[in-house]
Short mmCIF file of C-alpha atoms and ligand atoms in Angstrom, two decimals:
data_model
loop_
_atom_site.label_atom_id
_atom_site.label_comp_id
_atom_site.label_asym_id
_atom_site.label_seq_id
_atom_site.Cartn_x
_atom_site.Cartn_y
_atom_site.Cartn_z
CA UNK A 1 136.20 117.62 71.96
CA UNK A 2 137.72 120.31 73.86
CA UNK A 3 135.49 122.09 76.82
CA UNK A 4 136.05 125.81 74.83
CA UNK A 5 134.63 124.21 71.65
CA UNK A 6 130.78 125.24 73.13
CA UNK A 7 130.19 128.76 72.24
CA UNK A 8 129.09 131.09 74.62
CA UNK A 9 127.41 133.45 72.35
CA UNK A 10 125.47 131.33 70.65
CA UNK A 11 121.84 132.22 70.52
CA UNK A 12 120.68 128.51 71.12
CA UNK A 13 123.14 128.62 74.34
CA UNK A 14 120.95 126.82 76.83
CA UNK A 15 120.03 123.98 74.15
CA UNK A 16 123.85 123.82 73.40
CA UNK A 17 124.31 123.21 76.85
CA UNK A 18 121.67 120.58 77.02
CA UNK A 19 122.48 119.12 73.49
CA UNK A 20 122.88 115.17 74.27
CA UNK A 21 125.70 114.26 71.23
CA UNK A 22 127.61 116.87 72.98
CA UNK A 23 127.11 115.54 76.39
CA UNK A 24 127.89 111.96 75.04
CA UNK A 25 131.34 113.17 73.34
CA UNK A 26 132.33 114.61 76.68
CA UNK A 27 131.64 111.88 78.61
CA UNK A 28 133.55 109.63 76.53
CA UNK A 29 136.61 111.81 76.78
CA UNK A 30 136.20 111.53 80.20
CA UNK A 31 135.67 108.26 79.97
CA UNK A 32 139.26 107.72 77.93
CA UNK A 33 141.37 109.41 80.85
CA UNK A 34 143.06 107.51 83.74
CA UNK A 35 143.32 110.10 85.90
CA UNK A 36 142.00 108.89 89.28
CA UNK A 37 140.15 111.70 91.38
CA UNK A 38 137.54 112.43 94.19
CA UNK A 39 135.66 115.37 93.52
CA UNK A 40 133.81 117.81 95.69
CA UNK A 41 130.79 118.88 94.17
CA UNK A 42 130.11 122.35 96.79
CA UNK A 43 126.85 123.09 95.84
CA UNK A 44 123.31 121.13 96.54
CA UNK A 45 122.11 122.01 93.31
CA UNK A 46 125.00 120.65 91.47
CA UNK A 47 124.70 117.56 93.62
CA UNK A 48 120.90 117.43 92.33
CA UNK A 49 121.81 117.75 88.80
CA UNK A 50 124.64 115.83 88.65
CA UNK A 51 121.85 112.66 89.23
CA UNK A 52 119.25 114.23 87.24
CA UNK A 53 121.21 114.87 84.19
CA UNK A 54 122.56 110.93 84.49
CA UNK A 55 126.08 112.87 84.61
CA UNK A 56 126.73 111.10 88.14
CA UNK A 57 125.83 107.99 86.79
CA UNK A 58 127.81 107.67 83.57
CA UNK A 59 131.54 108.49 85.09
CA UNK A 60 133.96 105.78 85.86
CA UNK A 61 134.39 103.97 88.82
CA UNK A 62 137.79 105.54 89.13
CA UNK A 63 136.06 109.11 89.37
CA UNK A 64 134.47 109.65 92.69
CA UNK A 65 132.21 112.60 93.63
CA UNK A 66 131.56 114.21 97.14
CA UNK A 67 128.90 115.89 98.53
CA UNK A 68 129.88 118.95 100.31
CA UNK A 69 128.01 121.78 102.58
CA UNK A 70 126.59 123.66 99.84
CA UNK A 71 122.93 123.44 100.90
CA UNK A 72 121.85 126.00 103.14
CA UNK A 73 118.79 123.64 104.98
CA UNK A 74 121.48 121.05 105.66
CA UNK A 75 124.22 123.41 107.37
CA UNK A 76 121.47 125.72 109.24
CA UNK A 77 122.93 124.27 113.15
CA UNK A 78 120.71 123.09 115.61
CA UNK A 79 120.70 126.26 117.70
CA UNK A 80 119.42 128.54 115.15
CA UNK A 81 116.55 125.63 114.82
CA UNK A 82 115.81 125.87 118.58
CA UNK A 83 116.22 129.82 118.54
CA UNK A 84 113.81 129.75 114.99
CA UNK A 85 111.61 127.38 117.31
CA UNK A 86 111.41 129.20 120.29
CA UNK A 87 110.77 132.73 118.47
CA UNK A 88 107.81 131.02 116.50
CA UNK A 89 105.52 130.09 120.61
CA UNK A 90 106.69 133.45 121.23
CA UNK A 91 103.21 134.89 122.04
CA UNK A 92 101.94 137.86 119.44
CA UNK A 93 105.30 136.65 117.11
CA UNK A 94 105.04 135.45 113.78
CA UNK A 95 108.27 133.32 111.77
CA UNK A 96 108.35 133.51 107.92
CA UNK A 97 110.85 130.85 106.73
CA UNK A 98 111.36 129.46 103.30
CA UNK A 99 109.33 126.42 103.17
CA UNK A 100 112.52 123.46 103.43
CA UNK A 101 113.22 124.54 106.70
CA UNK A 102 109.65 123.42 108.18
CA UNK A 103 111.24 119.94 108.44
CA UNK A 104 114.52 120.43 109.57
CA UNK A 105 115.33 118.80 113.25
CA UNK A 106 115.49 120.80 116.02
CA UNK A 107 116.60 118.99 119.31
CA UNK A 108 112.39 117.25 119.71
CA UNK A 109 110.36 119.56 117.59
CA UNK A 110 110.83 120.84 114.01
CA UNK A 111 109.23 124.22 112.89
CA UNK A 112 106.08 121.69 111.55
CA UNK A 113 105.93 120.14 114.72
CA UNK A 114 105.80 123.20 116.50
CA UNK A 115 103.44 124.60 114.37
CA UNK A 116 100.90 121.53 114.84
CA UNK A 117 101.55 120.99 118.68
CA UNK A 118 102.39 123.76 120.24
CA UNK A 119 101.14 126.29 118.57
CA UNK A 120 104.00 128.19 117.12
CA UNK A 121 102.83 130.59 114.11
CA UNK A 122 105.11 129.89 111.45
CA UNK A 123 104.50 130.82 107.47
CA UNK A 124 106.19 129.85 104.77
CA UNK A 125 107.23 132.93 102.49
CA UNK A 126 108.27 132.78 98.77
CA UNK A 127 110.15 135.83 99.31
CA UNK A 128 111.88 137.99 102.54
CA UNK A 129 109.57 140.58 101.21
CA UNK A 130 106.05 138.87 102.33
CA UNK A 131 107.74 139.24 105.86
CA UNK A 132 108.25 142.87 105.01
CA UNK A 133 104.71 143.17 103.75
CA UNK A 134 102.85 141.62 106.91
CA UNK A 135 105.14 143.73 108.96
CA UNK A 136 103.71 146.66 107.84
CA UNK A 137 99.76 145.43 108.27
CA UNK A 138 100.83 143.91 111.25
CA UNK A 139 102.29 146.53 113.46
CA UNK A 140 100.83 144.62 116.70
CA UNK A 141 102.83 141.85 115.81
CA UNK A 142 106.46 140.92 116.15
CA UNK A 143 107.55 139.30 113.04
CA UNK A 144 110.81 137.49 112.76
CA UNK A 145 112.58 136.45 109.46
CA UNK A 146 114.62 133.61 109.68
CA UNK A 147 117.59 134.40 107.51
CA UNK A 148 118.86 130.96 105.86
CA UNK A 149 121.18 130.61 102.61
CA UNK A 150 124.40 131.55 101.18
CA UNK A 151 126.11 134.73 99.08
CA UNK A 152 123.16 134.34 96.24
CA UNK A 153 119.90 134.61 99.40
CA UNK A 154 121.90 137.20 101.68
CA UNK A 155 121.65 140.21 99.31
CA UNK A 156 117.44 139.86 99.31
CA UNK A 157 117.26 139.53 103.18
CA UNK A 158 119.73 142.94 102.98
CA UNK A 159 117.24 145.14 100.90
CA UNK A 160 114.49 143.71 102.79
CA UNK A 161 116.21 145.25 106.17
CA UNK A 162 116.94 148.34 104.14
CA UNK A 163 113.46 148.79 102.87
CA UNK A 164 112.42 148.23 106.57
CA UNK A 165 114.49 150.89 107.84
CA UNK A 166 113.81 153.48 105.32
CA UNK A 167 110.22 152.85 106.21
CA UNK A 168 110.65 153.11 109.84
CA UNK A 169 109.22 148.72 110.83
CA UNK A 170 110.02 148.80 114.06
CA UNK A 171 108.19 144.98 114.02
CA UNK A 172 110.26 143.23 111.74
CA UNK A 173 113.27 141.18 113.23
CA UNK A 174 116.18 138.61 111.36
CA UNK A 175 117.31 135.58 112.80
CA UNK A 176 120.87 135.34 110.93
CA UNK A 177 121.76 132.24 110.00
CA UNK A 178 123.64 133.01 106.45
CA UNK A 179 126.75 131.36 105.68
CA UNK A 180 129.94 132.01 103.27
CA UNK A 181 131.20 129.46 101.20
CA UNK A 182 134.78 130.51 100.75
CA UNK A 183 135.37 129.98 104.43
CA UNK A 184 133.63 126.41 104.65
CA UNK A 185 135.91 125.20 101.54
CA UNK A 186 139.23 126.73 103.31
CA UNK A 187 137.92 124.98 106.82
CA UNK A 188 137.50 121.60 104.56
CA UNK A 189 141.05 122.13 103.20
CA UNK A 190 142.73 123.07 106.33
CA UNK A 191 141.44 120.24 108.41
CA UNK A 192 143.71 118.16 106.50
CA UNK A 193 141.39 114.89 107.29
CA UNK A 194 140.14 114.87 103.87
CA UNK A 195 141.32 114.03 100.59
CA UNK A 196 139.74 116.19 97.63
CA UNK A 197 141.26 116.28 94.08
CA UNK A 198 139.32 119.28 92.66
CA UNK A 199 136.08 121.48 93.25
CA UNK A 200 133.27 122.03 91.34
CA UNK A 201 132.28 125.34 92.44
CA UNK A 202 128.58 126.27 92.93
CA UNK A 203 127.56 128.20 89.79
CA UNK A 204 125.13 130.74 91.57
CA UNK A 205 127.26 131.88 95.02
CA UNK A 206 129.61 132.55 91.90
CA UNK A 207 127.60 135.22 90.66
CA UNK A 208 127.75 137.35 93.33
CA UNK A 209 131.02 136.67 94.55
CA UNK A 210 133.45 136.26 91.31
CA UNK A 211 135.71 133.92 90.59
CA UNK A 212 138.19 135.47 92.42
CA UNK A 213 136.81 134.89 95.51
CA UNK A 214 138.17 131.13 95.22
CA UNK A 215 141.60 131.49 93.89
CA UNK A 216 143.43 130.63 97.85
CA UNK A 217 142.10 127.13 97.13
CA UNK A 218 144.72 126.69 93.78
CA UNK A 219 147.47 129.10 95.42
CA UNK A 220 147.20 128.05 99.15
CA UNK A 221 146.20 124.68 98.79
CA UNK A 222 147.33 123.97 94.86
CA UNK A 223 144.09 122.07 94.68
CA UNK A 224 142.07 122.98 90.86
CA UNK A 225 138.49 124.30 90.85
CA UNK A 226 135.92 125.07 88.14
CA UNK A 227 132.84 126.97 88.53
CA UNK A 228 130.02 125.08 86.44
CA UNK A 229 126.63 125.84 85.73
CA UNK A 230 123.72 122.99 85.57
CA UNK A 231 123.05 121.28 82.66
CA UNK A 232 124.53 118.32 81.85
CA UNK A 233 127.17 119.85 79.39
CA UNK A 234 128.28 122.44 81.88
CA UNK A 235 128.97 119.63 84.23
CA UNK A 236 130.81 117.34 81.82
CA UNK A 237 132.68 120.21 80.88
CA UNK A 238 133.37 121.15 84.28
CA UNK A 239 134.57 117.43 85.35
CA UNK A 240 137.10 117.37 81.92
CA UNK A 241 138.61 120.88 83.12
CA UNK A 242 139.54 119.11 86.60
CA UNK A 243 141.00 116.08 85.30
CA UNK A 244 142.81 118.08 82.62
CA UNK A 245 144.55 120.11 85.41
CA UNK A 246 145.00 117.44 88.02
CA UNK A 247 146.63 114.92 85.64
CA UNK A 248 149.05 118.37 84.46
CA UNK A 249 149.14 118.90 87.79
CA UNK A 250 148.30 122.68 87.11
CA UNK A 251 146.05 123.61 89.73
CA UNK A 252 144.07 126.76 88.85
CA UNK A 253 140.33 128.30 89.11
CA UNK A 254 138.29 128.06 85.87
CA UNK A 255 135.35 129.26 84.92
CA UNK A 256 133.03 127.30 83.39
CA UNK A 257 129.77 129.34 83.84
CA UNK A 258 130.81 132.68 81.84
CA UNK A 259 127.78 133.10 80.52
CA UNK A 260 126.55 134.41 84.27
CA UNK A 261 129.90 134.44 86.61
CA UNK A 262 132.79 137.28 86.30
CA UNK A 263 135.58 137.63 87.59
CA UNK A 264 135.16 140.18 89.94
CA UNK A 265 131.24 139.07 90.40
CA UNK A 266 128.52 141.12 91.24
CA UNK A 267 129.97 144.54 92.41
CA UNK A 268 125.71 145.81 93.29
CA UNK A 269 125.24 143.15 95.35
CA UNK A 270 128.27 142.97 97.20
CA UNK A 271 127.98 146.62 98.50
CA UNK A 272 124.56 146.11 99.08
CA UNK A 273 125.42 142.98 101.63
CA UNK A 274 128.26 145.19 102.81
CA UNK A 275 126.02 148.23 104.02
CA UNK A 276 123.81 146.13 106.18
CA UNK A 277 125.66 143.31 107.39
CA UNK A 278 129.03 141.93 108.59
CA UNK A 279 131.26 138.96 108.72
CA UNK A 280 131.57 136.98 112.19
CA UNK A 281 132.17 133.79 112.85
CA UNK A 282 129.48 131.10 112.57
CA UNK A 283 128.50 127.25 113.51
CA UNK A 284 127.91 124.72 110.64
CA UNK A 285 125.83 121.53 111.22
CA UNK A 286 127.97 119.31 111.23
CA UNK A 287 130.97 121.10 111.09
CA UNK A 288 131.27 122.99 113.85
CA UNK A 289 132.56 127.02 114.16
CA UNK A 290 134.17 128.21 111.12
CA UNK A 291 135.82 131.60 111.41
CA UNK A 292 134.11 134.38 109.24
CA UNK A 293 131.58 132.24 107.61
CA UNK A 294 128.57 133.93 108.46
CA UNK A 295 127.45 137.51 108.42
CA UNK A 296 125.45 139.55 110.73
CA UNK A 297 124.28 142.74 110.94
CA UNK A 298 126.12 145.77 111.69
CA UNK A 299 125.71 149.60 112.65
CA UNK A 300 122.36 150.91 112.30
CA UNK A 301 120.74 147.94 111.77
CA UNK A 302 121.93 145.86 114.49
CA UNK A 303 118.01 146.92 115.65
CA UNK A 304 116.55 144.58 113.79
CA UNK A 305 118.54 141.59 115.05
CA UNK A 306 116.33 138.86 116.44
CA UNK A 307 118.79 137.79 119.38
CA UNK A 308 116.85 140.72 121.19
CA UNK A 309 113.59 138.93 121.79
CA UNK A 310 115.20 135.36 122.50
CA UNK A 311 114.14 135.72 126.53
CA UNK A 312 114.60 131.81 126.55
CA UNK A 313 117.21 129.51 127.50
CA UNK A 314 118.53 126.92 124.76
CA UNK A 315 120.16 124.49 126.48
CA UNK A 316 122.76 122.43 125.24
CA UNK A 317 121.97 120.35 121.55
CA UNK A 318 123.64 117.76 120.17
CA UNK A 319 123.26 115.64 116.95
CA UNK A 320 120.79 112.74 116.72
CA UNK A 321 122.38 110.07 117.80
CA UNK A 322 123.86 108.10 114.52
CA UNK A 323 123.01 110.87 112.03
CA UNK A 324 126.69 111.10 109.82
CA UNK A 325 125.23 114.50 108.08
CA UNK A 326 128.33 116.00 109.25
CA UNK A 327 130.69 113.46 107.98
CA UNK A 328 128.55 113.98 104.66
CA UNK A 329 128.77 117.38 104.68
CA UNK A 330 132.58 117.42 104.83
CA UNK A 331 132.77 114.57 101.74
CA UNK A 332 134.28 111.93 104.44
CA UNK A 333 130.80 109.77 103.97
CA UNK A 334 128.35 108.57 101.43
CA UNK A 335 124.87 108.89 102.22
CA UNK A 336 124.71 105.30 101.84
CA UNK A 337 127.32 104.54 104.20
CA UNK A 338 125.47 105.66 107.06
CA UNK A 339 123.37 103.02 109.01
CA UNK A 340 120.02 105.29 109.06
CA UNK A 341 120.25 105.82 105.53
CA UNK A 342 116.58 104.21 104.04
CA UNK A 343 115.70 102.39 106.88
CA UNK A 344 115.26 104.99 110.31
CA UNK A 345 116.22 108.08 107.77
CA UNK A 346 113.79 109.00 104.94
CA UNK A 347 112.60 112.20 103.33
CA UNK A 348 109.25 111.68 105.04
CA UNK A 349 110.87 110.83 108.31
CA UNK A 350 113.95 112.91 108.46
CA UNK A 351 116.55 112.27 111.13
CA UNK A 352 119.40 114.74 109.68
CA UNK A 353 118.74 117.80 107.84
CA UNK A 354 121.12 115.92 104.72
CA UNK A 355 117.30 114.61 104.44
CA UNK A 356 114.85 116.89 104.70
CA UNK A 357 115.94 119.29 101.20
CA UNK A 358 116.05 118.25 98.14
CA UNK A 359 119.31 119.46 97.57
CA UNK A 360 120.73 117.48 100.59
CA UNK A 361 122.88 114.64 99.88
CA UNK A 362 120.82 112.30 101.55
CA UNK A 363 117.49 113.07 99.89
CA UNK A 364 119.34 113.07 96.39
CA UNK A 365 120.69 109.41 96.73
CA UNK A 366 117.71 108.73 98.48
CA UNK A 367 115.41 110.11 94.86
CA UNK A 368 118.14 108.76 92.09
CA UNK A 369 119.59 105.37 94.63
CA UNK A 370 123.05 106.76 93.66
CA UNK A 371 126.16 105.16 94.50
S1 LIG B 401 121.94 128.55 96.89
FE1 LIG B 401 123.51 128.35 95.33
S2 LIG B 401 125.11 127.25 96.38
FE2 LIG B 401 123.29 126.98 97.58
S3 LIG B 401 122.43 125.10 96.91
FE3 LIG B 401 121.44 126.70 95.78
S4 LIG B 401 122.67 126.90 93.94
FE4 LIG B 401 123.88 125.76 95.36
S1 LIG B 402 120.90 109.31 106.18
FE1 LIG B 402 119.82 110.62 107.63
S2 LIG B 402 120.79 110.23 109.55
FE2 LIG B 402 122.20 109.49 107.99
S3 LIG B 402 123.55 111.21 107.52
FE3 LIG B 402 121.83 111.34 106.12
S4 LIG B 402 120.37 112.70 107.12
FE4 LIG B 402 121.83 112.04 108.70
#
């Protein structure tokens, strides 16, 4: 069966892409091809569903799949921890964080830590807006959003700031710590330590930022990629594309995930992270600076940056000592093939941030026991 044969259109789309004789056929034309190939999977939820869906599990040894730094908990660097940290025992300051980053290691405390032993007042929000919201009741208090995710988060912390400045908050403060994924995958590619076949692009980033937004990895690097959505078709489908272009050696950007990624992506949201924010240079866990891969904000709303109440020092951090989340994080490691994996690393006892989401590579072969 050929990838295109799955309608788009089709009213009973999602249960197409679901539909388990479909998944089957593709796997087993998968199955029939020779080509040998490491895959990057970019994005934590594809790493997630890829065990879920049993997709992971039914390819051939001679297909190998990579984590890379497509979760936003795992890649959020140790300094924005201790600044996120430090902010939240700030007397009459209040942190609202999404809820995975309550575990993620600082240098000896995590947010939760904090929270229980030294006080630090740190809430969980479901959205920016709740920050937004106690701002407004709060006007004693100094509330600090701790800004944490990729191209599909960004625009939602950039209305927030909006809303705050048409409103006049002058109590609400962000703590940037958004990163690009176009730059990480050119900073993978241009290391030239690591050996990746093709990408499967993350189907959501996509949304906002097109498919254009990827085509340097096929022309610069002549290395194929295919954005994919979820479910275990989109992936199968997604994996065929790749090995159809490697072993043609035709590398090119495909689209798997039409049914919510165009070209050009979403124009709204684009301007809307434009007016508030812009691109500087930021520091990955794991894999150091990466030039342009992070956004902060610009002009008028440089007043709400939270780097203006940080009146403490953060000395100098390093990585726990044996943690390979970075080597994970740039597809040189399995989970597994670190030493703390299951024995001093668990989801209940993190040691890297790779195990504190559920989107991390470590948590997800910790949940399926991948290989
Ligand atoms: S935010 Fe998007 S890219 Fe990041 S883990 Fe979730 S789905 Fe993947
Ligand atoms: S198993 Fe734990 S210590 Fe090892 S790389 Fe993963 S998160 Fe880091």
């Amino acid at each position: 069966m050929k990838p295109s044969s799955i309608s788009n259109s089709s009213a009973s789309l999602l249960d197409n892409f679901r539909n388990p004789e479909i998944a089957r056929r593709l796997l087993g034309e998968i199955r029939s091809r020779e080509t040998q190939a490491t895959l990057m999977e970019v994005c934590g939820t594809h790493t997630m569903a890829l065990f879920a869906t049993g997709v992971r599990q039914g390819l051939p040894e001679h297909i190998h799949l990579a984590s890379g730094p497509g979760c936003p908990v795992c890649v959020t660097p140790l300094k924005s921890m201790e600044s996120a940290i430090g902010l939240a025992c700030r007397k009459d300051t209040v942190l609202f964080c999404f809820g995975d980053m309550l575990k993620v290691p600082g240098v000896s405390d995590t947010l939760e830590s904090a929270r229980a032993n030294r006080g630090a007042r740190v809430r969980i929000m479901y959205s920016p807006l709740d920050a937004l919201e106690f701002a407004r009741n709060e006007p004693r208090t100094d509330v600090v959003l701790f800004g944490v995710g990729f191209e599909t988060t960004i625009p939602l912390f950039a209305s927030v700031v909006q809303r705050a400045a048409a409103h006049r908050i002058t109590n609400l403060y962000l703590l940037t710590a958004f990163k690009l994924i176009p730059p990480a995958v050119d900073a993978l590619l241009s290391s030239g330590d690591i050996r990746i076949d093709g990408f499967i692009l993350p189907g959501h980033v996509s949304s906002i930022i097109g498919e254009g937004a990827y085509s340097f990895i096929a022309e610069r690097y002549h290395v194929p990629g295919v954005i994919a959505g979820f479910e275990a078709v989109d992936l199968l489908e997604g994996i065929l594309l790749l090995l159809d272009m490697i072993s043609r050696r035709e590398p090119a950007i495909k689209n798997q995930y039409a049914r919510f990624v165009s070209p050009r992506g979403n124009q709204r949201a684009q301007d809307l992270i434009a007016s508030v924010f812009t691109e500087c240079d930021s520091t990955w866990r794991g894999l150091g600076e990466i030039r342009n891969s992070g956004v902060r904000l610009t002009g008028e709303f440089s007043r709400f940056d939270a780097d203006a109440l940080i009146d403490f020092e953060i000395g100098a951090v390093s990585e726990p000592a044996g943690c390979s989340c970075g080597e994970v994080l740039a597809g040189k490691r399995t989970p597994t093939e670190c030493a703390l994996f299951r024995s001093a690393c668990t989801p209940a006892h993190p040691v890297g941030p790779c195990m504190v989401s559920r989107e991390g590579a470590c948590a997800a072969h910790y949940y399926y026991g991948g290989r």
